[in-house]
Amino acid sequence: MSSVATSVVGREHEVSALLDWWAGTEDLGSALLVVGEPGVGRTTLVRELVRLVDEPHASVTPVDGEGVVPYAAVDRLLRRSGRPGLAPELLSAPGVDLVDAVLDQLATETGAARLLVVDDAHLLEPASARLIRSVAAELGETQVGLLLTAASGAPATTSFATHLRLLEVAALARNDIDTLAGGRLPEPALQQVYDASRGNPLLALELLRAWPDGPPPAGALPPAGFAALVRRRADALSPGARRVVDTVAVAGEADVDLVSQVVRGSSSDAADADAALDEALRSGLVRADGVAVLRPAHAFVGESLAAALPMSTAAQLHKRVAQVLAARPGAPSSAVAAHLVAAAPAGAAAEAVDACVEAAGAATAVRAYADAVRWTGEAVRLAPLLGADAPLAGLRIAHGDALARVGEASAARSEYVAAAEHAGRRGDWTTYAEAALKVGSRDGFEVAADDAEQLALLSLALEHTEPGGPLHARLLARRSVASWAGSPASQRERHARDAVAMARSAQDPLSEFDALAALHDAIAGPFGIAERADVLDRMLALSLASRDAPRELLARRMRVVLHLESGRLDDASDEVASYDDRARGLRLALYSCYPPLWRACLRWADDDRAGAEVLIRAASSLGEQAASANAAIIAGGSMFFGLLDSGEPWDPTEELRALLGETGAEVLWVVVSRAYARAALGDAEGARALLEQIRPALRDLPVDSEYLATLTQVAFALVWSGTEDPKTVRWVYESLLPHRDQFVVESLGAYTHGSVERVLGALARQDGRFSDARDHLARAREVHVRVGAARLVRLVDEADSATTAPGPGVATAVGIRPAALRPAEGRWQVGFLGSTGLVRDSKGMRDLAVLLASPRRPVSAWALVTGGVAGEEPWSGDLGETLDATARAAYRRRLAELDDELSRADLLGDEVAGARAYDERARIVAELRRATGRHGRARRSGDGAERARSTVTARIRDAIRRIAAVDPALGEHLDRSVRTGRECVYDPEIPVIWQLG
């Protein structure tokens, strides 16, 4: 490390380290984190680096005043360095990678600063902190040096330290304190200053300034410490200079013009104001940042000065600063609001409340939702200062809305209830109704069912609003939705239709939308699908015309489910894309959690378990942020049904284990799902017991949005458990038959079981009507092939192979063993020597069935792989690569890009972007695996026979292991009797009569 001459006392080592780091950025851009305790000289050290490397090549960005506006600090950093910054359209545009956008600016802007400094980076708001961490990791090609300073021990500092190179700034040594003192202190005084400051240069300098005429006597250090020293220096200033210092202290940062206007408020002489400014700068209590901005010399100085001000003086200063800022075009409403809130005790409460409301609106407009929580909360806190006329109920509703946007559902509900109570006491029934509509509803996007408190509020609001008006229509519609669990469907439908008529009569589009949403919910179910389509078209048109994004998303959410129910998977996918584009602009987890859930549903249908699980995890994370009950239900249902149908090994989740257990509410749908799961996992006896428990209640099953899904679960539980109850089987069959053209969809699009024809086929086979079963399954297969759903096609094919009548009874001849291997709707019933069990379906099980059907007759592995339809076996020959070099190279380049995207998504905490990248990556990897052999060599067409041998061997042995797990004797028999290779054969060691499906 080179040595360097520096004017900063005791920092030669640190300055040399900074210069060496800076020199390295000429070849490769990098980031450095400078950490130390407050007052240790982090900022002084960085400014020394800026001085030494030549000021035009550096840009220093202090962190303050940004609040929690996302990416404001990054935008400021870029603009101060001579770059365009993050324009609002860039932040709101769908699909924009902000890491790339920032890196592009850093790499391509000629003439802009190469050394970028973020001072006090531990104060960055979360979005900027995540973005800067991600950018810092990829500076290599930019030749830019990014230098961050941060306080030791701050949580954000720890996060930065795990990603960046670190330089720690320690306390000064005793001899460095002596140098600061100019060597004028005798030994006892020097030790006293060193011990009191603990080597902190800022504290040491303040102690030395406190006694300019000589060393302090022993014990003369002020008991109040640093703050007392600062106040002592301020008290020595002239009134004008003191006003400058105090103004800068309360403002935190102020341009010279603002300070001059505040000072001139008490002095008509501009020359006096300029003189006061010069005196304040000479005092060392404030410093000039550039040529136009003033700051406290240190955060400690500003805090100490502000704390010393009498409350009335501080309030008046804040009020004056706010007035000057408010008169400026484009002044940040948050800055004006902050000063007026501080000025409220000086009679500025009304102005402060108005400013808070304005700041909250501005924050919401730029998606700074946490900032909106702050400002609406301040407005509520200050409202009592306005007296009896304060609009407290409206302010509480606004605060509740802000809380709801950041996922604080419980706190939001409390605000809405308090707003309703306040409005009710004042007889303000319009505001009461608005609050009642908010309770438990998430603005109609997620409405709690059978919520007694919500229903009571809605009922009272209905009593006090004008019948036939738009507000009455919205209340009636919301009560229809909220009473889903406790009111007859006919009553809910009647209320919804009345609400639609009222809203249309009043010609109020938003009330009509809400009423139509209630009607859609009331007629949800297989019989209302045609009318629901018309309702949703009208809802979408109304929301688009009014440019109401939340209502548009609600309409699109309902349309996604309708497309799934209609078997239009491509239309559903397109609708998800439209929904996603609109939701991204809002940047709210409540809306963003749905697209990955629906995409997971489509992934399950494509038989892509890995992709579905990644999407579900991303959605669950967003759902937790939003406190979304729907997201939790959909995610749980998606995993539940997807895993049970996967045909692969898996461990039940904790939630699924609870569902399979005996605890929990014994409501109908829980028992049905438990029976379904037990039957799917092979517990036939447990499933039959649960079916017997709910049999009487099935006849009263409501024909609602869950009707087809519930009957489907019952149907498969009946089939998989082998229940001998022809009356129930026929009743379920006849109930489903009118809906054969629809798809079965779980929980708002969590999962699709495919066409109702598939369920009818399973029930017909269970009833012994094999011809009908084959007809149903043929139609189901045709539909599933048309929509490109690989899993649904596979499940139908498995069921179709089991639609022949059972074989003859087991022979009883001495020495002949009875055995069974029969397909049963996605499972295989196996039996040996009187035992029975269920094994999950797999290709290996189907291979075994072929071999068992022709004992001692060899079957080629190639025929097993191709199902006997691929023609002559490819024993030799080379037909070329299955994927040419150019295509492979393109795939691998895209994989590298996707790996980068995954890394960035991880650093940014963007689980949705990560899920999208993982989804595409999984598809490319699957294609490469298909087209490449070991060590990445391209597969040749002539490799087919050997691949068939290894593939069939692995899957047959896996099937035998599965059988052994449920029937050890049968597993042992098959292990000894089945030989695999290029030719496979079942050569039983003992005579066996097989019952095959």
PDB file of N, CA, C and O in Angstrom, residues 301-325:
ATOM      1  N   VAL A 301     -24.328  17.694  15.783  1.00  0.00           N
ATOM      2  CA  VAL A 301     -24.485  19.138  15.944  1.00  0.00           C
ATOM      3  C   VAL A 301     -25.934  19.543  15.703  1.00  0.00           C
ATOM      4  O   VAL A 301     -26.545  20.273  16.493  1.00  0.00           O
ATOM      5  N   GLY A 302     -26.507  19.048  14.595  1.00  0.00           N
ATOM      6  CA  GLY A 302     -27.892  19.384  14.292  1.00  0.00           C
ATOM      7  C   GLY A 302     -28.852  18.919  15.372  1.00  0.00           C
ATOM      8  O   GLY A 302     -29.752  19.664  15.784  1.00  0.00           O
ATOM      9  N   GLU A 303     -28.675  17.676  15.852  1.00  0.00           N
ATOM     10  CA  GLU A 303     -29.554  17.156  16.896  1.00  0.00           C
ATOM     11  C   GLU A 303     -29.432  17.973  18.174  1.00  0.00           C
ATOM     12  O   GLU A 303     -30.435  18.278  18.839  1.00  0.00           O
ATOM     13  N   SER A 304     -28.202  18.349  18.529  1.00  0.00           N
ATOM     14  CA  SER A 304     -27.996  19.100  19.774  1.00  0.00           C
ATOM     15  C   SER A 304     -28.601  20.485  19.688  1.00  0.00           C
ATOM     16  O   SER A 304     -29.240  20.967  20.639  1.00  0.00           O
ATOM     17  N   LEU A 305     -28.432  21.155  18.556  1.00  0.00           N
ATOM     18  CA  LEU A 305     -29.002  22.490  18.395  1.00  0.00           C
ATOM     19  C   LEU A 305     -30.523  22.452  18.385  1.00  0.00           C
ATOM     20  O   LEU A 305     -31.182  23.292  19.010  1.00  0.00           O
ATOM     21  N   ALA A 306     -31.090  21.492  17.663  1.00  0.00           N
ATOM     22  CA  ALA A 306     -32.554  21.399  17.594  1.00  0.00           C
ATOM     23  C   ALA A 306     -33.141  21.096  18.960  1.00  0.00           C
ATOM     24  O   ALA A 306     -34.193  21.641  19.340  1.00  0.00           O
ATOM     25  N   ALA A 307     -32.483  20.217  19.711  1.00  0.00           N
ATOM     26  CA  ALA A 307     -33.000  19.855  21.035  1.00  0.00           C
ATOM     27  C   ALA A 307     -32.936  21.022  22.002  1.00  0.00           C
ATOM     28  O   ALA A 307     -33.712  21.082  22.977  1.00  0.00           O
ATOM     29  N   ALA A 308     -32.019  21.960  21.786  1.00  0.00           N
ATOM     30  CA  ALA A 308     -31.859  23.086  22.710  1.00  0.00           C
ATOM     31  C   ALA A 308     -32.878  24.188  22.483  1.00  0.00           C
ATOM     32  O   ALA A 308     -33.046  25.062  23.333  1.00  0.00           O
ATOM     33  N   LEU A 309     -33.565  24.165  21.337  1.00  0.00           N
ATOM     34  CA  LEU A 309     -34.508  25.238  21.026  1.00  0.00           C
ATOM     35  C   LEU A 309     -35.764  25.146  21.887  1.00  0.00           C
ATOM     36  O   LEU A 309     -36.309  24.047  22.071  1.00  0.00           O
ATOM     37  N   PRO A 310     -36.271  26.249  22.409  1.00  0.00           N
ATOM     38  CA  PRO A 310     -37.581  26.220  23.059  1.00  0.00           C
ATOM     39  C   PRO A 310     -38.642  25.749  22.069  1.00  0.00           C
ATOM     40  O   PRO A 310     -38.530  26.010  20.863  1.00  0.00           O
ATOM     41  N   MET A 311     -39.667  25.054  22.541  1.00  0.00           N
ATOM     42  CA  MET A 311     -40.670  24.482  21.646  1.00  0.00           C
ATOM     43  C   MET A 311     -41.316  25.541  20.760  1.00  0.00           C
ATOM     44  O   MET A 311     -41.501  25.322  19.549  1.00  0.00           O
ATOM     45  N   SER A 312     -41.636  26.687  21.321  1.00  0.00           N
ATOM     46  CA  SER A 312     -42.301  27.720  20.528  1.00  0.00           C
ATOM     47  C   SER A 312     -41.377  28.252  19.438  1.00  0.00           C
ATOM     48  O   SER A 312     -41.813  28.506  18.306  1.00  0.00           O
ATOM     49  N   THR A 313     -40.092  28.424  19.778  1.00  0.00           N
ATOM     50  CA  THR A 313     -39.129  28.916  18.784  1.00  0.00           C
ATOM     51  C   THR A 313     -38.965  27.908  17.656  1.00  0.00           C
ATOM     52  O   THR A 313     -38.961  28.267  16.467  1.00  0.00           O
ATOM     53  N   ALA A 314     -38.805  26.645  18.016  1.00  0.00           N
ATOM     54  CA  ALA A 314     -38.653  25.601  16.997  1.00  0.00           C
ATOM     55  C   ALA A 314     -39.892  25.540  16.107  1.00  0.00           C
ATOM     56  O   ALA A 314     -39.778  25.413  14.878  1.00  0.00           O
ATOM     57  N   ALA A 315     -41.077  25.619  16.706  1.00  0.00           N
ATOM     58  CA  ALA A 315     -42.308  25.542  15.922  1.00  0.00           C
ATOM     59  C   ALA A 315     -42.402  26.710  14.939  1.00  0.00           C
ATOM     60  O   ALA A 315     -42.800  26.539  13.779  1.00  0.00           O
ATOM     61  N   GLN A 316     -42.044  27.914  15.395  1.00  0.00           N
ATOM     62  CA  GLN A 316     -42.094  29.067  14.505  1.00  0.00           C
ATOM     63  C   GLN A 316     -41.101  28.938  13.359  1.00  0.00           C
ATOM     64  O   GLN A 316     -41.402  29.291  12.210  1.00  0.00           O
ATOM     65  N   LEU A 317     -39.915  28.408  13.654  1.00  0.00           N
ATOM     66  CA  LEU A 317     -38.937  28.201  12.590  1.00  0.00           C
ATOM     67  C   LEU A 317     -39.444  27.183  11.572  1.00  0.00           C
ATOM     68  O   LEU A 317     -39.317  27.386  10.358  1.00  0.00           O
ATOM     69  N   HIS A 318     -40.005  26.093  12.067  1.00  0.00           N
ATOM     70  CA  HIS A 318     -40.555  25.080  11.154  1.00  0.00           C
ATOM     71  C   HIS A 318     -41.669  25.680  10.287  1.00  0.00           C
ATOM     72  O   HIS A 318     -41.750  25.389   9.081  1.00  0.00           O
ATOM     73  N   LYS A 319     -42.507  26.489  10.894  1.00  0.00           N
ATOM     74  CA  LYS A 319     -43.607  27.081  10.144  1.00  0.00           C
ATOM     75  C   LYS A 319     -43.073  27.997   9.047  1.00  0.00           C
ATOM     76  O   LYS A 319     -43.565  27.982   7.907  1.00  0.00           O
ATOM     77  N   ARG A 320     -42.061  28.785   9.394  1.00  0.00           N
ATOM     78  CA  ARG A 320     -41.503  29.712   8.402  1.00  0.00           C
ATOM     79  C   ARG A 320     -40.822  28.943   7.273  1.00  0.00           C
ATOM     80  O   ARG A 320     -40.977  29.290   6.087  1.00  0.00           O
ATOM     81  N   VAL A 321     -40.091  27.886   7.595  1.00  0.00           N
ATOM     82  CA  VAL A 321     -39.451  27.063   6.566  1.00  0.00           C
ATOM     83  C   VAL A 321     -40.514  26.455   5.648  1.00  0.00           C
ATOM     84  O   VAL A 321     -40.364  26.427   4.422  1.00  0.00           O
ATOM     85  N   ALA A 322     -41.599  25.964   6.247  1.00  0.00           N
ATOM     86  CA  ALA A 322     -42.675  25.367   5.456  1.00  0.00           C
ATOM     87  C   ALA A 322     -43.290  26.400   4.518  1.00  0.00           C
ATOM     88  O   ALA A 322     -43.598  26.102   3.350  1.00  0.00           O
ATOM     89  N   GLN A 323     -43.479  27.633   4.992  1.00  0.00           N
ATOM     90  CA  GLN A 323     -44.072  28.672   4.154  1.00  0.00           C
ATOM     91  C   GLN A 323     -43.175  28.997   2.960  1.00  0.00           C
ATOM     92  O   GLN A 323     -43.659  29.179   1.837  1.00  0.00           O
ATOM     93  N   VAL A 324     -41.883  29.068   3.208  1.00  0.00           N
ATOM     94  CA  VAL A 324     -40.954  29.363   2.106  1.00  0.00           C
ATOM     95  C   VAL A 324     -40.973  28.223   1.095  1.00  0.00           C
ATOM     96  O   VAL A 324     -41.015  28.445  -0.125  1.00  0.00           O
ATOM     97  N   LEU A 325     -40.951  26.973   1.578  1.00  0.00           N
ATOM     98  CA  LEU A 325     -40.966  25.823   0.676  1.00  0.00           C
ATOM     99  C   LEU A 325     -42.266  25.755  -0.114  1.00  0.00           C
ATOM    100  O   LEU A 325     -42.267  25.489  -1.325  1.00  0.00           O
TER     101      LEU A 325
END
